[in-house]
GROMACS .gro file of C-alpha atoms in nm:
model
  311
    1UNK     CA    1  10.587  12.825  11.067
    2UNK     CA    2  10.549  13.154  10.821
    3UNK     CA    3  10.720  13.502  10.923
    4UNK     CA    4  10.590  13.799  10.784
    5UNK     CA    5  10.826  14.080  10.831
    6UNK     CA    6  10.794  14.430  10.677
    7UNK     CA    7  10.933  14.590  10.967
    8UNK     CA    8  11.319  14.585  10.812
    9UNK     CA    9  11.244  14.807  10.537
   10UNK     CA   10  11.172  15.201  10.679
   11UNK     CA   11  10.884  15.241  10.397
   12UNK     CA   12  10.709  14.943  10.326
   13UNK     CA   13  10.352  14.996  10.385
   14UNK     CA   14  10.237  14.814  10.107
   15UNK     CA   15  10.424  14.462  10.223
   16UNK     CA   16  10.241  14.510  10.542
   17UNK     CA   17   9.885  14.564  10.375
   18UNK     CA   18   9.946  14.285  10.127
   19UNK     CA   19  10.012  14.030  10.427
   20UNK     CA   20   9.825  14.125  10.644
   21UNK     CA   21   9.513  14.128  10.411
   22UNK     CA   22   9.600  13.800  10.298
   23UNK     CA   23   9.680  13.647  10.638
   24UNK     CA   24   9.347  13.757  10.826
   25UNK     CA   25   9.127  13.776  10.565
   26UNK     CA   26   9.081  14.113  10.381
   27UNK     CA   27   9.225  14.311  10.707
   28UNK     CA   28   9.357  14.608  10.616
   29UNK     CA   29   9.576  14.824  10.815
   30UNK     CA   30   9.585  15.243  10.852
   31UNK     CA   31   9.828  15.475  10.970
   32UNK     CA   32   9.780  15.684  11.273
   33UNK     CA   33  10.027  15.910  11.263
   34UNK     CA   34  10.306  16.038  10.999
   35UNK     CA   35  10.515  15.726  11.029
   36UNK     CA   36  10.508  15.400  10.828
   37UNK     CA   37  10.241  15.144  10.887
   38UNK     CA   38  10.442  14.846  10.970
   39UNK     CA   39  10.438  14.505  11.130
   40UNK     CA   40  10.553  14.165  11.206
   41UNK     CA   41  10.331  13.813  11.129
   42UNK     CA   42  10.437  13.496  11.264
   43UNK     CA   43  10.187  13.228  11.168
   44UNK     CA   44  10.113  12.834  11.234
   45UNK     CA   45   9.843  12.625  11.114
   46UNK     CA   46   9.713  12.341  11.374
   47UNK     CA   47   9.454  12.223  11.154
   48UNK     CA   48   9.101  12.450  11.180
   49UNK     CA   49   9.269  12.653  11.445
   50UNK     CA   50   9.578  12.878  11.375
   51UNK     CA   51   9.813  13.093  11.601
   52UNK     CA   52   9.992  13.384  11.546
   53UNK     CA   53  10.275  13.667  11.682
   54UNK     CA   54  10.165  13.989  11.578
   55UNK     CA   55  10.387  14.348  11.624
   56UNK     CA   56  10.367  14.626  11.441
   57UNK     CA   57  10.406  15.034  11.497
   58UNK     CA   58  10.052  15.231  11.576
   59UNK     CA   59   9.819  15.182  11.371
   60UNK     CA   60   9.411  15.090  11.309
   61UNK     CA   61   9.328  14.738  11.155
   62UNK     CA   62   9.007  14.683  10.958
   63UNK     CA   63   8.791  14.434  10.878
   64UNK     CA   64   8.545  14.587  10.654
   65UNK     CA   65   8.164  14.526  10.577
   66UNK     CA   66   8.266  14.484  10.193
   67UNK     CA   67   8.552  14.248  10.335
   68UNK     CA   68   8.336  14.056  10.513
   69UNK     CA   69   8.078  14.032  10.201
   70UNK     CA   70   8.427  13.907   9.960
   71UNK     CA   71   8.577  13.661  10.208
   72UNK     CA   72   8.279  13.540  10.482
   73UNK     CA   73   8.480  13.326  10.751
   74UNK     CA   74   8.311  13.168  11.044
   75UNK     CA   75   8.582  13.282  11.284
   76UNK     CA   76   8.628  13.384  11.633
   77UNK     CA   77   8.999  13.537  11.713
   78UNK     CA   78   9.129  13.569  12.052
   79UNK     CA   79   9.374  13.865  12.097
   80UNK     CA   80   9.629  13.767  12.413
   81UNK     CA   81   9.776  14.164  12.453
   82UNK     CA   82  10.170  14.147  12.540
   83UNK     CA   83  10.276  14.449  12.500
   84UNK     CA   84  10.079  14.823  12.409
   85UNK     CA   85   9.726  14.829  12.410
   86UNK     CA   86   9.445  14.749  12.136
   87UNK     CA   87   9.076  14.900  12.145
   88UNK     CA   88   8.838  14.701  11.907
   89UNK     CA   89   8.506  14.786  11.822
   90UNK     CA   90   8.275  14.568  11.681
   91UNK     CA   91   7.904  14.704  11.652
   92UNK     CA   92   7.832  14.906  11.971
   93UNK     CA   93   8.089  14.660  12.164
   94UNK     CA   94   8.422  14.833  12.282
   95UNK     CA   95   8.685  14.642  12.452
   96UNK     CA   96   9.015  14.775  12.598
   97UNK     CA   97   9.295  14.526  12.608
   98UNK     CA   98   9.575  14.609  12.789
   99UNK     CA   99   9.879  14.397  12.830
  100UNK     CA  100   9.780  14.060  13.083
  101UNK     CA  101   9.410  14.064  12.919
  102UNK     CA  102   9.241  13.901  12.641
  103UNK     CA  103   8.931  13.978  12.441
  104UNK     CA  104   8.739  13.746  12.137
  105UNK     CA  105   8.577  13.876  11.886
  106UNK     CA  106   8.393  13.774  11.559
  107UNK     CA  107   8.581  13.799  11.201
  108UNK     CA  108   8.267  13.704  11.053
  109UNK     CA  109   8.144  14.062  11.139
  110UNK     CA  110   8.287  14.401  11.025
  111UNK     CA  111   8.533  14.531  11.353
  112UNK     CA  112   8.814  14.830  11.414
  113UNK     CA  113   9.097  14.704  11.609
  114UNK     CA  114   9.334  15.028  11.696
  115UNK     CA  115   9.668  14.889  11.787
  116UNK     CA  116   9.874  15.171  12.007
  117UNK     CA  117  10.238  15.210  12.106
  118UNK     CA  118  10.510  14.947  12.052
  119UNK     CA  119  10.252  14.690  12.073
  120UNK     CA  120  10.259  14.274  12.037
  121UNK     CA  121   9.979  14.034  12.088
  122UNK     CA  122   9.928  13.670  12.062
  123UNK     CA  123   9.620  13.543  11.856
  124UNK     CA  124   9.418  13.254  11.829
  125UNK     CA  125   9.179  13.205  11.572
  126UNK     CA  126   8.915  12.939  11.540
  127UNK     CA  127   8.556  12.793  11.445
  128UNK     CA  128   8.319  12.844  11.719
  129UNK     CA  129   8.237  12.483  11.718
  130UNK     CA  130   8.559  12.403  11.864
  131UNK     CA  131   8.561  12.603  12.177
  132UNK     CA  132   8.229  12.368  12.275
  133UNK     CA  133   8.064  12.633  12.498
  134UNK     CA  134   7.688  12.727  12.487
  135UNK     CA  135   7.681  12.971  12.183
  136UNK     CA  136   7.491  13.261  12.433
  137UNK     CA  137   7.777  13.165  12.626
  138UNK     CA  138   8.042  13.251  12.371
  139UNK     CA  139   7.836  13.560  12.283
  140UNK     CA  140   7.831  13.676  12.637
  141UNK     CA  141   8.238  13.684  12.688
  142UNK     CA  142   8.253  13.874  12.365
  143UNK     CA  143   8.154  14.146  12.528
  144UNK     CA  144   8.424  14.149  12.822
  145UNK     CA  145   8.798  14.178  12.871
  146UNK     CA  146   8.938  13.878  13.048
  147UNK     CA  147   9.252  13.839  13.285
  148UNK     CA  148   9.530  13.676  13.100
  149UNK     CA  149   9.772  13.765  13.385
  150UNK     CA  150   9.711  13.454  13.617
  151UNK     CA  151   9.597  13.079  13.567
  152UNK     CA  152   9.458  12.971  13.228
  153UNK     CA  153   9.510  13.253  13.029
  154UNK     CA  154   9.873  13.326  13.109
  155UNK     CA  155   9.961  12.912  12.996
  156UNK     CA  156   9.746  13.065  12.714
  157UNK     CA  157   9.985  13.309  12.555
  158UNK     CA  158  10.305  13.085  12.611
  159UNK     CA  159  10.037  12.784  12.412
  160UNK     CA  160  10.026  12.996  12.128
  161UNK     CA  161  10.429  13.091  12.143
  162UNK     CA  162  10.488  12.692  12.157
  163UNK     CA  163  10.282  12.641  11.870
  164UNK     CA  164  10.431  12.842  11.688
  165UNK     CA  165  10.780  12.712  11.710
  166UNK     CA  166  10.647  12.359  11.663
  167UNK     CA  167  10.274  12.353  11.529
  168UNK     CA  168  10.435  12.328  11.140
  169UNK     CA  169  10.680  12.060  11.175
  170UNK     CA  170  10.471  11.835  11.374
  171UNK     CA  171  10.243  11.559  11.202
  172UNK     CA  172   9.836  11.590  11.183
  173UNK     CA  173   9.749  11.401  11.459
  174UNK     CA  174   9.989  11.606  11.663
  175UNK     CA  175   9.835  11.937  11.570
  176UNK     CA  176   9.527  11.828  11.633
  177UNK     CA  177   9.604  11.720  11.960
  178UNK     CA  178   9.803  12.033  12.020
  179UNK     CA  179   9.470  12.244  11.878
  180UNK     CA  180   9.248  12.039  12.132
  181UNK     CA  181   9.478  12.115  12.406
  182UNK     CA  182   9.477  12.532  12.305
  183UNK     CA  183   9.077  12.525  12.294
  184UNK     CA  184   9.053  12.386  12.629
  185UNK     CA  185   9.271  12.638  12.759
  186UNK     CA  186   9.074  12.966  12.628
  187UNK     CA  187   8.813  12.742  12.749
  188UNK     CA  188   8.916  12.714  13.097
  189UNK     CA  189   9.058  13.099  13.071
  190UNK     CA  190   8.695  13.183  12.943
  191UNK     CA  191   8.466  13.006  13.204
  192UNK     CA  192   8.686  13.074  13.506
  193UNK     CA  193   8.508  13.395  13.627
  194UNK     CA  194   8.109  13.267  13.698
  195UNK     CA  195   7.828  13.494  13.561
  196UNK     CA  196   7.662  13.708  13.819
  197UNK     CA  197   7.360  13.536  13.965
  198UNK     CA  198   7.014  13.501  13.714
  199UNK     CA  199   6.755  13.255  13.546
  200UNK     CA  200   6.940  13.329  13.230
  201UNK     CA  201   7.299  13.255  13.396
  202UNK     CA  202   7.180  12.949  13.543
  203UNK     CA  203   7.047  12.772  13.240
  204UNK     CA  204   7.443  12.880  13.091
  205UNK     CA  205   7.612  12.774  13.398
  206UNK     CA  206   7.424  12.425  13.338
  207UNK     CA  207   7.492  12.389  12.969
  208UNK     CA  208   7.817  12.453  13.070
  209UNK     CA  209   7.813  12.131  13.316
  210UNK     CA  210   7.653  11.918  13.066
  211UNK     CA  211   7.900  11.978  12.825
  212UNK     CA  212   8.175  11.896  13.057
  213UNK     CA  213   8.022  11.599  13.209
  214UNK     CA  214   7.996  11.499  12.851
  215UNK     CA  215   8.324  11.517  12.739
  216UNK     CA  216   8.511  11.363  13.051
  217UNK     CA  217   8.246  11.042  12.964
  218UNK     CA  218   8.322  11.016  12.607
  219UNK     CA  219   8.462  10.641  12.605
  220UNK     CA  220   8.175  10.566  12.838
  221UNK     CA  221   7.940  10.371  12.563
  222UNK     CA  222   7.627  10.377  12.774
  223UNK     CA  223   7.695  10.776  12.746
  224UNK     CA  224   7.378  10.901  12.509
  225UNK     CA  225   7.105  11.139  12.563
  226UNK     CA  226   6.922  10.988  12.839
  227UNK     CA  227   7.173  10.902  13.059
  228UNK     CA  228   7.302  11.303  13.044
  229UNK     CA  229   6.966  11.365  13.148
  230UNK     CA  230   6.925  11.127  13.454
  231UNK     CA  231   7.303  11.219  13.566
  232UNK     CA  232   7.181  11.595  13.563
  233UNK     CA  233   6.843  11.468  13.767
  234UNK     CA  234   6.638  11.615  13.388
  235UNK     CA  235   6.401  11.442  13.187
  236UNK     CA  236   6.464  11.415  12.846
  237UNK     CA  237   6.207  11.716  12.760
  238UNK     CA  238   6.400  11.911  12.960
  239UNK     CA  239   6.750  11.866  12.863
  240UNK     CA  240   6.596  11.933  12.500
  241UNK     CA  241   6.484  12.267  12.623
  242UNK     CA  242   6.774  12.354  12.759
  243UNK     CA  243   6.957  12.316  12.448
  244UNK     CA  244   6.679  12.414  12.172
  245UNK     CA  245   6.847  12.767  12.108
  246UNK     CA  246   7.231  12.609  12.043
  247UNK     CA  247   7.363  12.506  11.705
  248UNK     CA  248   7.398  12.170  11.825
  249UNK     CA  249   7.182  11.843  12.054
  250UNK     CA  250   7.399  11.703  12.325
  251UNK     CA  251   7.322  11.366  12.151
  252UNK     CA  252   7.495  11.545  11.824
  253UNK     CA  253   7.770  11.656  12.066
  254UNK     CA  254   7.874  11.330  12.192
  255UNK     CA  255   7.845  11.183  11.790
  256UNK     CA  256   8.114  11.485  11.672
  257UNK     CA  257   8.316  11.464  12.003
  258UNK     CA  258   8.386  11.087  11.976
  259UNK     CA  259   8.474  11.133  11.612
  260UNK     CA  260   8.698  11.375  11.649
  261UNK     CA  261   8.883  11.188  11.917
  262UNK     CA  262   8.876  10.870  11.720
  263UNK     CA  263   9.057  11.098  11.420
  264UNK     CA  264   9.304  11.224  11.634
  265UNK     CA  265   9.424  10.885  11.744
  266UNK     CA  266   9.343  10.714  11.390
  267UNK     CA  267   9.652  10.996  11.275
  268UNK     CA  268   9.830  10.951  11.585
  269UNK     CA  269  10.208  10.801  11.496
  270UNK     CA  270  10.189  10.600  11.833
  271UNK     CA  271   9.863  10.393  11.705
  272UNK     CA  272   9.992  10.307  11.347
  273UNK     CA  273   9.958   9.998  11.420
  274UNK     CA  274   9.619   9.995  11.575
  275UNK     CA  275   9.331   9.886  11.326
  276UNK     CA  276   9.093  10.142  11.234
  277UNK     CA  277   8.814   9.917  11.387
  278UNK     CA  278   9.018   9.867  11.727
  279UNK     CA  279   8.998  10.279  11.727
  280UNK     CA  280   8.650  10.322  11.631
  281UNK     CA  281   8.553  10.080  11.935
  282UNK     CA  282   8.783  10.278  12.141
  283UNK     CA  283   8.539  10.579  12.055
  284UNK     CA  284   8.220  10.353  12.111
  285UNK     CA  285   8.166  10.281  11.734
  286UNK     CA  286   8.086   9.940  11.771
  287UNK     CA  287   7.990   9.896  11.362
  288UNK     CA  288   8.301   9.988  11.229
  289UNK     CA  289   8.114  10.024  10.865
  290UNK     CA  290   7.885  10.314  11.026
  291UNK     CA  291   8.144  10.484  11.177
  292UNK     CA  292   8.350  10.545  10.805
  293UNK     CA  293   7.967  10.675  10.708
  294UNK     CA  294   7.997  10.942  10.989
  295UNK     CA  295   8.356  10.987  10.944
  296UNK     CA  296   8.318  11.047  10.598
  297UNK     CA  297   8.033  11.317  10.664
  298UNK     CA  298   8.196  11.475  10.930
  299UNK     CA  299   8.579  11.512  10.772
  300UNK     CA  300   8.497  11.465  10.387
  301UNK     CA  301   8.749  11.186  10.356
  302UNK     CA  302   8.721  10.789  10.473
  303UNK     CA  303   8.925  10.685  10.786
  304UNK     CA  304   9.141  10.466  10.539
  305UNK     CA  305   9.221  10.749  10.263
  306UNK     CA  306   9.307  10.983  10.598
  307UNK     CA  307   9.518  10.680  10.748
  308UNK     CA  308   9.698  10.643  10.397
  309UNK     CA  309   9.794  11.026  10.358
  310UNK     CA  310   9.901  11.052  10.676
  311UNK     CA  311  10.139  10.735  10.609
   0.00000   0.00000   0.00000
Protein backbone atom coordinates (compact mmCIF):
# COMPACT_ATOMS: atom_id res chain seq x y z
CA UNK A 1 0.00 0.00 0.00
CA UNK A 2 1.43 3.78 -0.87
CA UNK A 3 0.01 6.96 1.10
CA UNK A 4 0.29 10.13 -0.42
CA UNK A 5 -0.30 12.82 2.04
CA UNK A 6 0.22 16.58 1.44
CA UNK A 7 -2.59 17.48 3.49
CA UNK A 8 -0.24 17.95 6.90
CA UNK A 9 1.63 20.74 5.58
CA UNK A 10 -0.83 24.19 5.29
CA UNK A 11 1.07 25.16 1.85
CA UNK A 12 2.07 22.37 -0.08
CA UNK A 13 0.57 22.62 -3.40
CA UNK A 14 3.38 21.49 -5.20
CA UNK A 15 3.58 17.86 -3.19
CA UNK A 16 0.04 17.48 -4.23
CA UNK A 17 0.67 18.28 -8.07
CA UNK A 18 3.83 16.20 -8.09
CA UNK A 19 1.78 13.02 -6.82
CA UNK A 20 -0.93 13.35 -8.12
CA UNK A 21 0.55 13.83 -11.69
CA UNK A 22 2.62 10.95 -11.17
CA UNK A 23 -0.03 8.67 -9.64
CA UNK A 24 -2.83 9.16 -12.43
CA UNK A 25 -0.91 9.90 -15.16
CA UNK A 26 -0.11 13.59 -15.96
CA UNK A 27 -3.34 14.77 -13.78
CA UNK A 28 -2.91 17.92 -12.65
CA UNK A 29 -4.82 19.61 -10.00
CA UNK A 30 -6.17 23.58 -9.75
CA UNK A 31 -7.30 25.63 -7.06
CA UNK A 32 -10.78 26.91 -6.80
CA UNK A 33 -10.68 29.22 -4.37
CA UNK A 34 -7.87 31.20 -2.23
CA UNK A 35 -6.91 28.18 -0.19
CA UNK A 36 -4.23 25.51 -0.80
CA UNK A 37 -4.77 22.79 -3.31
CA UNK A 38 -4.36 19.77 -1.22
CA UNK A 39 -5.05 16.07 -0.96
CA UNK A 40 -4.67 12.64 0.26
CA UNK A 41 -3.58 9.33 -2.14
CA UNK A 42 -3.84 5.97 -0.87
CA UNK A 43 -2.84 3.51 -3.58
CA UNK A 44 -2.67 -0.50 -4.22
CA UNK A 45 -1.64 -2.33 -7.17
CA UNK A 46 -3.69 -5.77 -7.90
CA UNK A 47 -1.91 -6.47 -10.95
CA UNK A 48 -3.53 -4.46 -14.27
CA UNK A 49 -6.13 -3.07 -11.99
CA UNK A 50 -5.33 -0.61 -9.10
CA UNK A 51 -7.44 1.01 -6.25
CA UNK A 52 -7.23 4.03 -4.58
CA UNK A 53 -8.56 6.54 -1.46
CA UNK A 54 -8.62 9.88 -2.69
CA UNK A 55 -9.43 13.33 -0.35
CA UNK A 56 -8.44 16.46 -0.92
CA UNK A 57 -9.87 20.30 -0.32
CA UNK A 58 -11.91 21.89 -3.54
CA UNK A 59 -10.39 21.82 -6.29
CA UNK A 60 -10.50 20.93 -10.43
CA UNK A 61 -8.38 17.86 -11.66
CA UNK A 62 -7.11 17.68 -15.24
CA UNK A 63 -6.25 15.39 -17.59
CA UNK A 64 -5.07 17.32 -20.46
CA UNK A 65 -5.06 16.77 -24.36
CA UNK A 66 -1.10 17.35 -24.26
CA UNK A 67 -1.22 14.82 -21.19
CA UNK A 68 -2.92 12.45 -22.93
CA UNK A 69 -0.50 12.87 -26.16
CA UNK A 70 2.87 12.38 -23.34
CA UNK A 71 1.48 9.45 -21.36
CA UNK A 72 -1.49 7.50 -23.66
CA UNK A 73 -3.04 4.84 -21.13
CA UNK A 74 -5.79 2.54 -22.13
CA UNK A 75 -7.72 3.16 -18.92
CA UNK A 76 -11.16 3.31 -17.65
CA UNK A 77 -11.44 4.74 -13.82
CA UNK A 78 -14.42 4.28 -11.77
CA UNK A 79 -15.01 7.12 -9.23
CA UNK A 80 -17.17 5.50 -6.04
CA UNK A 81 -18.18 9.30 -4.44
CA UNK A 82 -18.06 9.07 -0.41
CA UNK A 83 -18.19 12.14 0.59
CA UNK A 84 -18.69 15.91 -1.46
CA UNK A 85 -19.52 15.84 -4.89
CA UNK A 86 -17.38 15.62 -8.27
CA UNK A 87 -18.68 16.93 -11.80
CA UNK A 88 -16.49 15.49 -14.71
CA UNK A 89 -16.65 16.40 -18.12
CA UNK A 90 -15.31 14.54 -20.73
CA UNK A 91 -16.22 15.80 -24.39
CA UNK A 92 -19.88 16.95 -24.31
CA UNK A 93 -20.52 14.19 -21.42
CA UNK A 94 -21.29 15.71 -17.87
CA UNK A 95 -21.83 13.54 -14.96
CA UNK A 96 -22.78 14.59 -11.39
CA UNK A 97 -21.63 12.26 -8.68
CA UNK A 98 -22.90 12.73 -5.53
CA UNK A 99 -22.07 10.69 -2.52
CA UNK A 100 -23.86 6.77 -2.97
CA UNK A 101 -23.17 7.06 -6.95
CA UNK A 102 -20.53 6.10 -9.27
CA UNK A 103 -19.54 7.22 -12.73
CA UNK A 104 -16.54 5.63 -15.34
CA UNK A 105 -14.87 7.45 -17.46
CA UNK A 106 -11.95 7.19 -20.03
CA UNK A 107 -8.21 8.37 -19.01
CA UNK A 108 -7.30 7.70 -22.43
CA UNK A 109 -9.26 10.91 -23.36
CA UNK A 110 -8.69 14.52 -22.15
CA UNK A 111 -11.55 15.08 -18.99
CA UNK A 112 -12.22 17.93 -16.05
CA UNK A 113 -13.09 16.34 -12.87
CA UNK A 114 -14.18 19.35 -10.30
CA UNK A 115 -13.93 17.91 -6.87
CA UNK A 116 -16.23 20.18 -4.31
CA UNK A 117 -16.43 20.46 -0.53
CA UNK A 118 -14.65 18.14 1.95
CA UNK A 119 -14.81 15.50 -0.57
CA UNK A 120 -13.43 11.56 -0.67
CA UNK A 121 -13.97 9.01 -3.32
CA UNK A 122 -12.95 5.52 -3.95
CA UNK A 123 -11.39 4.68 -7.45
CA UNK A 124 -10.89 1.87 -9.54
CA UNK A 125 -8.89 1.93 -12.46
CA UNK A 126 -8.54 -0.67 -15.16
CA UNK A 127 -8.10 -1.98 -18.90
CA UNK A 128 -11.35 -2.24 -20.57
CA UNK A 129 -10.63 -5.77 -21.44
CA UNK A 130 -11.09 -6.78 -18.00
CA UNK A 131 -14.52 -5.60 -17.21
CA UNK A 132 -15.63 -8.24 -20.27
CA UNK A 133 -18.75 -6.28 -21.31
CA UNK A 134 -19.73 -5.48 -24.97
CA UNK A 135 -17.48 -2.38 -25.69
CA UNK A 136 -20.98 -0.25 -26.90
CA UNK A 137 -21.91 -1.54 -23.70
CA UNK A 138 -19.12 0.02 -21.68
CA UNK A 139 -19.52 3.14 -23.83
CA UNK A 140 -23.14 3.41 -23.04
CA UNK A 141 -22.72 3.51 -18.96
CA UNK A 142 -20.11 6.15 -19.52
CA UNK A 143 -22.54 8.35 -20.05
CA UNK A 144 -24.70 7.76 -16.75
CA UNK A 145 -24.38 8.07 -12.99
CA UNK A 146 -25.00 4.77 -11.29
CA UNK A 147 -26.42 3.94 -7.70
CA UNK A 148 -23.64 2.92 -5.45
CA UNK A 149 -26.00 3.17 -2.41
CA UNK A 150 -27.56 -0.43 -2.54
CA UNK A 151 -26.43 -3.99 -3.84
CA UNK A 152 -23.29 -4.26 -6.00
CA UNK A 153 -21.99 -1.02 -5.89
CA UNK A 154 -22.09 -0.38 -2.16
CA UNK A 155 -19.81 -4.08 -1.65
CA UNK A 156 -18.02 -2.00 -4.35
CA UNK A 157 -16.57 0.85 -2.34
CA UNK A 158 -15.83 -1.34 0.85
CA UNK A 159 -13.82 -3.87 -2.27
CA UNK A 160 -11.69 -1.13 -2.99
CA UNK A 161 -11.15 -0.10 0.98
CA UNK A 162 -10.16 -3.98 1.51
CA UNK A 163 -7.81 -3.85 -1.16
CA UNK A 164 -6.24 -1.41 -0.09
CA UNK A 165 -5.34 -2.59 3.33
CA UNK A 166 -4.34 -5.95 1.85
CA UNK A 167 -3.90 -5.82 -2.09
CA UNK A 168 0.19 -5.05 -1.41
CA UNK A 169 1.07 -7.65 0.99
CA UNK A 170 -0.73 -10.39 -0.62
CA UNK A 171 1.05 -12.73 -3.30
CA UNK A 172 0.23 -12.54 -7.29
CA UNK A 173 -2.10 -15.07 -7.55
CA UNK A 174 -3.99 -13.49 -4.70
CA UNK A 175 -4.27 -10.11 -6.35
CA UNK A 176 -5.30 -11.43 -9.22
CA UNK A 177 -7.94 -13.25 -7.75
CA UNK A 178 -8.82 -10.28 -5.60
CA UNK A 179 -8.76 -8.02 -9.13
CA UNK A 180 -11.15 -10.71 -10.75
CA UNK A 181 -13.40 -10.55 -7.87
CA UNK A 182 -13.47 -6.27 -8.02
CA UNK A 183 -14.26 -6.45 -11.94
CA UNK A 184 -17.13 -8.62 -11.43
CA UNK A 185 -18.47 -6.41 -8.96
CA UNK A 186 -18.50 -3.00 -11.11
CA UNK A 187 -19.68 -5.55 -13.42
CA UNK A 188 -22.66 -6.64 -11.62
CA UNK A 189 -23.03 -2.78 -10.22
CA UNK A 190 -22.86 -1.79 -14.03
CA UNK A 191 -25.40 -4.23 -15.70
CA UNK A 192 -27.91 -4.23 -12.85
CA UNK A 193 -30.25 -1.48 -14.24
CA UNK A 194 -31.51 -3.04 -17.99
CA UNK A 195 -31.41 -0.61 -20.99
CA UNK A 196 -34.75 0.78 -21.97
CA UNK A 197 -36.39 -1.35 -24.60
CA UNK A 198 -34.73 -1.21 -28.55
CA UNK A 199 -33.13 -3.29 -31.51
CA UNK A 200 -29.91 -1.73 -30.42
CA UNK A 201 -30.48 -2.72 -26.56
CA UNK A 202 -31.39 -6.08 -27.44
CA UNK A 203 -28.40 -7.11 -29.47
CA UNK A 204 -26.36 -5.55 -25.94
CA UNK A 205 -28.60 -7.26 -23.61
CA UNK A 206 -27.61 -10.58 -25.65
CA UNK A 207 -23.89 -10.00 -25.84
CA UNK A 208 -24.26 -9.50 -22.43
CA UNK A 209 -25.80 -13.23 -21.98
CA UNK A 210 -23.28 -14.74 -24.15
CA UNK A 211 -20.60 -13.48 -22.29
CA UNK A 212 -21.96 -14.74 -19.10
CA UNK A 213 -23.02 -18.04 -20.29
CA UNK A 214 -19.45 -18.15 -21.38
CA UNK A 215 -17.69 -17.58 -18.46
CA UNK A 216 -19.83 -19.77 -15.95
CA UNK A 217 -18.83 -22.76 -18.79
CA UNK A 218 -15.23 -22.12 -18.88
CA UNK A 219 -13.97 -25.69 -17.60
CA UNK A 220 -16.63 -27.10 -19.87
CA UNK A 221 -14.10 -28.41 -22.82
CA UNK A 222 -16.81 -28.98 -25.39
CA UNK A 223 -17.37 -25.01 -24.71
CA UNK A 224 -16.16 -23.34 -28.31
CA UNK A 225 -17.89 -21.27 -30.79
CA UNK A 226 -20.53 -23.47 -31.98
CA UNK A 227 -21.82 -24.75 -29.05
CA UNK A 228 -22.37 -20.77 -27.74
CA UNK A 229 -24.26 -20.55 -30.76
CA UNK A 230 -26.66 -23.62 -30.50
CA UNK A 231 -27.08 -22.86 -26.55
CA UNK A 232 -28.25 -19.26 -27.66
CA UNK A 233 -30.63 -21.10 -30.52
CA UNK A 234 -27.88 -18.84 -33.35
CA UNK A 235 -26.11 -20.11 -36.15
CA UNK A 236 -22.68 -19.52 -36.32
CA UNK A 237 -23.19 -16.49 -38.96
CA UNK A 238 -25.12 -15.01 -36.58
CA UNK A 239 -23.29 -15.09 -33.42
CA UNK A 240 -20.39 -13.61 -35.73
CA UNK A 241 -22.62 -10.71 -36.47
CA UNK A 242 -23.46 -10.09 -33.31
CA UNK A 243 -20.02 -9.64 -32.26
CA UNK A 244 -18.29 -8.12 -35.57
CA UNK A 245 -18.17 -4.48 -34.02
CA UNK A 246 -16.30 -5.71 -30.46
CA UNK A 247 -12.56 -5.84 -29.98
CA UNK A 248 -12.79 -9.38 -29.42
CA UNK A 249 -14.64 -13.18 -31.07
CA UNK A 250 -16.35 -15.12 -28.37
CA UNK A 251 -14.06 -17.99 -29.58
CA UNK A 252 -11.03 -15.39 -28.61
CA UNK A 253 -12.95 -14.80 -25.36
CA UNK A 254 -13.10 -18.24 -24.13
CA UNK A 255 -9.03 -18.69 -25.35
CA UNK A 256 -8.04 -15.37 -22.95
CA UNK A 257 -10.64 -16.32 -20.23
CA UNK A 258 -9.31 -19.87 -19.69
CA UNK A 259 -5.79 -18.51 -19.66
CA UNK A 260 -6.22 -16.17 -17.34
CA UNK A 261 -7.87 -18.56 -14.96
CA UNK A 262 -5.26 -21.17 -15.55
CA UNK A 263 -2.57 -18.16 -14.43
CA UNK A 264 -4.33 -17.37 -11.51
CA UNK A 265 -4.27 -20.89 -10.16
CA UNK A 266 -0.70 -21.71 -11.80
CA UNK A 267 0.40 -18.58 -8.99
CA UNK A 268 -2.00 -19.70 -6.56
CA UNK A 269 0.06 -20.80 -3.12
CA UNK A 270 -2.67 -23.58 -2.57
CA UNK A 271 -1.69 -25.39 -6.08
CA UNK A 272 2.18 -25.31 -5.66
CA UNK A 273 2.18 -28.49 -5.89
CA UNK A 274 -0.05 -29.03 -8.83
CA UNK A 275 1.91 -29.58 -12.23
CA UNK A 276 1.61 -26.96 -14.70
CA UNK A 277 0.08 -29.62 -17.12
CA UNK A 278 -2.53 -30.86 -14.36
CA UNK A 279 -3.59 -26.87 -14.46
CA UNK A 280 -3.58 -26.35 -18.06
CA UNK A 281 -6.08 -29.47 -18.36
CA UNK A 282 -7.98 -27.97 -15.61
CA UNK A 283 -8.46 -24.93 -18.12
CA UNK A 284 -9.16 -27.38 -21.14
CA UNK A 285 -5.55 -27.18 -22.55
CA UNK A 286 -5.25 -30.61 -23.31
CA UNK A 287 -1.50 -30.07 -25.19
CA UNK A 288 0.23 -28.74 -22.45
CA UNK A 289 3.15 -27.58 -25.10
CA UNK A 290 0.40 -25.24 -26.90
CA UNK A 291 -0.86 -23.86 -24.00
CA UNK A 292 2.97 -22.29 -22.84
CA UNK A 293 2.70 -20.94 -26.76
CA UNK A 294 -0.54 -19.02 -25.77
CA UNK A 295 0.59 -18.34 -22.37
CA UNK A 296 3.63 -16.94 -23.52
CA UNK A 297 1.69 -14.59 -26.09
CA UNK A 298 -0.84 -13.64 -23.86
CA UNK A 299 1.44 -12.75 -20.48
CA UNK A 300 4.99 -12.30 -22.18
CA UNK A 301 6.54 -14.84 -19.85
CA UNK A 302 6.35 -18.99 -19.94
CA UNK A 303 4.11 -20.68 -17.25
CA UNK A 304 7.48 -22.12 -15.76
CA UNK A 305 9.56 -18.68 -15.57
CA UNK A 306 6.02 -17.19 -13.90
CA UNK A 307 5.83 -20.42 -11.57
CA UNK A 308 9.64 -19.85 -10.63
CA UNK A 309 9.29 -16.00 -9.71
CA UNK A 310 6.48 -16.49 -7.93
CA UNK A 311 8.42 -19.31 -5.84
Amino acid sequence: MTVIDSSRDADNSDLWRTELSSAFAGLLPEGVDDRPTRGTIVAASLGAVRTFRVSGSPQIVRRTRGAVRREPTDTLKVCVQLRGRAVVHQGENELQINPGQLAVYDTGSAYDLLLEGDWECAVMAFPPSSLHLPRRWIDDVMHHVHDASSGAGTVLASFIHASLATGESDRTGSRLRFADAGMQLLCSALTETPPAPSKDNAAEALRLTVLDYVRRNLHDMELSHNTVAAAHGLSTRTLDRLFEHEQTTVAASIRDWRLEGARRELLDVRARRVTIGAIAARWCFADAAHFSRLYKRHFGSSPSSDRDEFE
